[in-house]
Coordinates of C-alpha atoms in Angstrom, one line a residue:
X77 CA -26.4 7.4 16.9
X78 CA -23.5 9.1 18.3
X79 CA -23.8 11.3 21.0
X80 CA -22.6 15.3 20.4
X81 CA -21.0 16.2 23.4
X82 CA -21.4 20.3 24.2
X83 CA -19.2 22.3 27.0
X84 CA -20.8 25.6 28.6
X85 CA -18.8 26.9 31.7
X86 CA -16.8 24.0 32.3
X87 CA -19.7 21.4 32.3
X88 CA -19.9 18.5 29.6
X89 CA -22.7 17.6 28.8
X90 CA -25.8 16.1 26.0
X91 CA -28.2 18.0 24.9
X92 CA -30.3 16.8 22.3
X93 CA -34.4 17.2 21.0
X94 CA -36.7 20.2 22.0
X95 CA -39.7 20.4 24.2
X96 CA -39.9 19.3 27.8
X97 CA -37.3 18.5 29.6
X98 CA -35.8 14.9 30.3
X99 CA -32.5 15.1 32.7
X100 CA -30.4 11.8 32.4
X101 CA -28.2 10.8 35.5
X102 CA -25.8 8.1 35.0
X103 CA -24.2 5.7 37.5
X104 CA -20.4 5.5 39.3
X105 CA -18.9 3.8 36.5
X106 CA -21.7 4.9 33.7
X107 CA -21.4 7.0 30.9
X108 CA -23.5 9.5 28.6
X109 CA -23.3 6.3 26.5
X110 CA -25.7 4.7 28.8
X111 CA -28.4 6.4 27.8
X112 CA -28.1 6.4 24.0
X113 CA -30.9 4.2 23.5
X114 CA -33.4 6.7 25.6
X115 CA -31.7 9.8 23.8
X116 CA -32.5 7.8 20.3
X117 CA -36.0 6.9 21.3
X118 CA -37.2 10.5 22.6
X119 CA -35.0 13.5 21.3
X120 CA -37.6 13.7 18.6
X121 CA -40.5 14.8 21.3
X122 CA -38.9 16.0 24.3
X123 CA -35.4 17.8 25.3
X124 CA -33.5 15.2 26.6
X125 CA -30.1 16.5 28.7
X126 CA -27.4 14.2 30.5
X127 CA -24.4 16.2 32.1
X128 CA -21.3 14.2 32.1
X129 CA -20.9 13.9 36.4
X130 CA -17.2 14.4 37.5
X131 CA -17.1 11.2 39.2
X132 CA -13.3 11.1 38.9
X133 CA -12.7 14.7 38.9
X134 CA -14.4 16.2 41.3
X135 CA -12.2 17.3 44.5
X136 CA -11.9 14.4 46.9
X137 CA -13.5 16.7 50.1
X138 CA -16.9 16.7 47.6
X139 CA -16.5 13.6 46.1
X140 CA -20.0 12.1 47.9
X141 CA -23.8 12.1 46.7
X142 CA -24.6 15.5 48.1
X143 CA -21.5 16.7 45.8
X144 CA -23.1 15.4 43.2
X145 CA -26.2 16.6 43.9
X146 CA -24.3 20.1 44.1
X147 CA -22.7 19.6 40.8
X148 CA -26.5 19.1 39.1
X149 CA -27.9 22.3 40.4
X150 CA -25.2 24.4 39.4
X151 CA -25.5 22.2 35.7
X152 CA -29.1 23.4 35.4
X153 CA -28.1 27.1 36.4
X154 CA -25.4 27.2 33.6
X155 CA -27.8 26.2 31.1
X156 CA -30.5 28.4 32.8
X157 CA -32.9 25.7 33.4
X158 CA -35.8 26.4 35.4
X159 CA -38.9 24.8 34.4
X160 CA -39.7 21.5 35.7
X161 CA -38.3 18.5 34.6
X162 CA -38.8 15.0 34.2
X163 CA -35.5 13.3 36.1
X164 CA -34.2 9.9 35.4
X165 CA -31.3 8.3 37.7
X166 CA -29.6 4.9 37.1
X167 CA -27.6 3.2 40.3
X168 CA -25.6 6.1 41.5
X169 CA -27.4 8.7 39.0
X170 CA -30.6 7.8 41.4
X171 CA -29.7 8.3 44.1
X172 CA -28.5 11.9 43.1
X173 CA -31.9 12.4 41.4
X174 CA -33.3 11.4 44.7
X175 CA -31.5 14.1 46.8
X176 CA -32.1 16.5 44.0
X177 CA -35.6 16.0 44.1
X178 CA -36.2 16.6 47.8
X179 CA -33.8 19.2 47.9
X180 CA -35.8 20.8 44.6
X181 CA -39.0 19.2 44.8
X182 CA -40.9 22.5 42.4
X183 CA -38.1 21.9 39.7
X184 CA -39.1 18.0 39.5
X185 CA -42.1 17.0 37.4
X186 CA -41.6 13.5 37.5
X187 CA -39.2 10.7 38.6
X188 CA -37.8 7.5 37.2
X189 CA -35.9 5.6 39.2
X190 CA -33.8 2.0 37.8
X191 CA -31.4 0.4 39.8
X192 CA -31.2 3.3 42.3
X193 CA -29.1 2.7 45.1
X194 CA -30.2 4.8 48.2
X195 CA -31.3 2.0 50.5
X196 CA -29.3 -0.5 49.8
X197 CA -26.4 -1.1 47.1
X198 CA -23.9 -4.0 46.5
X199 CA -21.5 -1.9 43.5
X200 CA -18.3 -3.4 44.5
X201 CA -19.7 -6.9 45.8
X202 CA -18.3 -6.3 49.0
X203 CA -15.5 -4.8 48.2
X204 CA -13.7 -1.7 46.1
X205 CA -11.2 -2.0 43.2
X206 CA -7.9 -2.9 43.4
X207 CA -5.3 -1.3 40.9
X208 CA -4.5 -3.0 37.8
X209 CA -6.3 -6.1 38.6
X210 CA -8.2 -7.0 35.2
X211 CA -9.6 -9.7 36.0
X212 CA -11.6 -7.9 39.0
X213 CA -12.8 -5.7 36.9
X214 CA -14.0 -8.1 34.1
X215 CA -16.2 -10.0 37.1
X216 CA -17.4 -6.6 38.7
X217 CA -18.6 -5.4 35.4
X218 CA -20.2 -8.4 34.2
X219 CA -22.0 -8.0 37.9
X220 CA -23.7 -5.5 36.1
X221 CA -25.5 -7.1 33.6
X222 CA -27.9 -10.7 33.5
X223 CA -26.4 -11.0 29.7
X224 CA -22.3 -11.4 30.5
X225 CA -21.6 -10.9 26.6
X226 CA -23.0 -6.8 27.6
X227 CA -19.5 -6.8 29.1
X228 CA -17.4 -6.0 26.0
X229 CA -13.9 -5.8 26.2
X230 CA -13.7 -2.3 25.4
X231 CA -16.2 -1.5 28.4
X232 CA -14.0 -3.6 30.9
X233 CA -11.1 -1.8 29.2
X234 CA -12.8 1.5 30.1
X235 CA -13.7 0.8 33.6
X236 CA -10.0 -0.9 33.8
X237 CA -8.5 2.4 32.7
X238 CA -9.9 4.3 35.7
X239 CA -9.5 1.8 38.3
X240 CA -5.6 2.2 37.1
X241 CA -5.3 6.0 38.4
X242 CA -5.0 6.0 42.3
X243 CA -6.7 9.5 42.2
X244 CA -9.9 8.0 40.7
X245 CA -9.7 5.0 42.6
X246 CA -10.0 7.4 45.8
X247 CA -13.1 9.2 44.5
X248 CA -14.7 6.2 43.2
X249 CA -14.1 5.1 47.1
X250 CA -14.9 7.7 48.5
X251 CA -18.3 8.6 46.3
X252 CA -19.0 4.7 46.6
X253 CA -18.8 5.1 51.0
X254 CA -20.8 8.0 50.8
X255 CA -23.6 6.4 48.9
X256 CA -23.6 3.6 51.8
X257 CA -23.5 5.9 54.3
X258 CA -26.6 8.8 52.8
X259 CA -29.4 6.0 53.1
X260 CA -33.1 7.8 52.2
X261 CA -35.7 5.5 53.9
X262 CA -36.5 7.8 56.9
X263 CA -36.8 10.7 53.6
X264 CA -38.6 8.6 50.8
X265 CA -41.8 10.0 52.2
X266 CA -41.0 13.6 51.1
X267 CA -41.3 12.1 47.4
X268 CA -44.4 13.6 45.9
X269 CA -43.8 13.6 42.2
X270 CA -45.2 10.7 40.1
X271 CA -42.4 8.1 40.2
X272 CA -41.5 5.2 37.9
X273 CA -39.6 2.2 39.2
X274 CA -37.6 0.2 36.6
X275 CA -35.9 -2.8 37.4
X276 CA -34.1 -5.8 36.4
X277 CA -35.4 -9.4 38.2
X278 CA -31.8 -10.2 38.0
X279 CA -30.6 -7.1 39.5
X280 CA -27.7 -8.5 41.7
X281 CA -26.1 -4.8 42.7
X282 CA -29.6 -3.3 44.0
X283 CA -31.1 -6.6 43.9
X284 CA -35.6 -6.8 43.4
X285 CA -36.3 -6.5 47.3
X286 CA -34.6 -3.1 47.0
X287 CA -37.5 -1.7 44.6
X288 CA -40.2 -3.3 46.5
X289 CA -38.8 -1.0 49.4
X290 CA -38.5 1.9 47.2
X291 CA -42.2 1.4 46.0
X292 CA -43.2 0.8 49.8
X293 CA -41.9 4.2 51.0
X294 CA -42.4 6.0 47.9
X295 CA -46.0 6.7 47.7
X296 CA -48.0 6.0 44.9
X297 CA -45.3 4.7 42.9
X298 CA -45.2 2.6 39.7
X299 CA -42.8 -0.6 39.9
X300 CA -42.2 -2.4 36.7
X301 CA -40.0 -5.4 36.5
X302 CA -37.9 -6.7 33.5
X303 CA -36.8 -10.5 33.1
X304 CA -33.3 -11.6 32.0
X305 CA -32.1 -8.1 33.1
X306 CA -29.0 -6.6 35.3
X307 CA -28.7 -3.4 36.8
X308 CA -29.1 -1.0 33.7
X309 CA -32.4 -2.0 32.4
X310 CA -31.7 1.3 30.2
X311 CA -28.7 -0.4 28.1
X312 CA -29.7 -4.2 28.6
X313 CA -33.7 -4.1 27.5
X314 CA -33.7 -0.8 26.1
X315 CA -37.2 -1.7 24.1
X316 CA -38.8 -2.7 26.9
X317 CA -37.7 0.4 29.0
X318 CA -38.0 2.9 26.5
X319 CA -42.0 1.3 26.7
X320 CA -42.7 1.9 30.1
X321 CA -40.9 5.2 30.1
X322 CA -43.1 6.0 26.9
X323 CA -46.5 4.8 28.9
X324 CA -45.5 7.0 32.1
X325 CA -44.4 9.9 30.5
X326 CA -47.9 9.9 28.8
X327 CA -49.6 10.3 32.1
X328 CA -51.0 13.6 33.3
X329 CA -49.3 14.9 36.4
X330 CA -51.4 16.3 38.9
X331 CA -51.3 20.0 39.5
X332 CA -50.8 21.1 43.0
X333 CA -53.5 22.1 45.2
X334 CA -53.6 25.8 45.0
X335 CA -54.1 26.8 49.6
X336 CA -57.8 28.4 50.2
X337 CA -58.7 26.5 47.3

């Protein structure tokens, strides 16, 4: 399916399916694309939104997680979005979810959480991107996935094109420190929405120990692990994600305790 991209106020964004909300939060080099499989899978029972993040547009004093964090509340404002939803956050997109969700924790219902970086991320392998080398770019986004053939030419070509602009390089940067620097293990405990871990055994960017640390401080999260899988579980087992997503969004979420009760 192709995704129908909408514009209210200035924001881009996906909007697809009625019923409960699903908010979609896509990494530093992701897309809405990302997601297509999940938007396929469950526009038919829920209302399943991804806003298109200004990664390489936002200006550079906000480009940083808590930017992006502002940039999603303002999103759900626009579209007058109130009622709780059920957040998903890949790489980046997580760790904004995470920020949102202790920032917002009565407009969360649930979490999902795949690759999230937070506590520890390697996106750049060390390093950031240097203009109008292709060949870098090739390796960093074949980094991303365990199957190398996921990195199609006109992806690379994609990623290639914005590593080429000086002014996105310096957000990417600059969005890419700040996620380093805004690590969440002394906050994880303020997490008390049922939470779904997703990750990919081959993970080499937020590599397996990462989740076992997110499920650790996290409490009562789920952890499920996928073999012969990357950093987007999302795009690169999309069958096998879509399942787990499917089992925990089937789960009752418990209702607050009401005080004096």
């Amino acid at each position: 399916m192709e995704l129908q991209i909408k514009e209210k106020n200035g924001f881009n964004y996906v909007d697809e399916g009625a019923g409960e909300v699903l908010l979609l939060l896509h990494g530093l080099f992701g897309a809405l694309s990302n997601w297509e499989d999940v938007v396929r899978e469950f526009s038919s029972d829920y209302r399943v939104i991804i806003p298109l993040l200004p990664i390489y547009e936002m200006p550079l004093s906000k480009a940083g997680v808590p930017g992006l964090m502002n940039y999603v509340e303002d999103f759900l404002a626009a579209l007058s979005l109130t009622e709780p939803a059920t957040v998903l956050g890949n790489s980046l997109g997580g760790h904004v979810a995470l920020v949102y969700t202790l920032r917002n924790p009565g407009r969360v219902k649930r979490l999902v959480l795949t690759g999230s970086s937070g506590l520890f991320e390697d996106s750049m392998g060390g390093s950031f991107p240097k203009r109008g080398n292709y060949a870098f770019v090739q390796e960093r986004v074949g980094y991303t996935f365990y199957d190398p053939t996921l990195a199609t030419k006109e992806l690379v070509d994609e990623v290639f094109n914005v590593t080429n602009s000086n002014a996105k390089c310096l957000r990417i940067i600059s969005i890419a420190r700040s996620a380093q620097r805004h690590n969440l293990s002394k906050d994880l405990s303020g997490i008390k929405v049922p939470t779904l871990l997703v990750w990919g055994l081959n993970d080499t960017i937020t590599p397996p120990p990462v989740a076992h640390e997110f499920n650790r401080l996290i409490a009562g999260s789920e952890l499920r692990f996928l073999d012969h899988c990357g950093h987007a579980p999302m795009m690169e087992r999309p069958r096998e994600f879509n399942a787990y997503l499917r089992q925990f969004l089937r789960h009752p979420v418990p209702q607050p305790a009401v005080a004096g009760a």
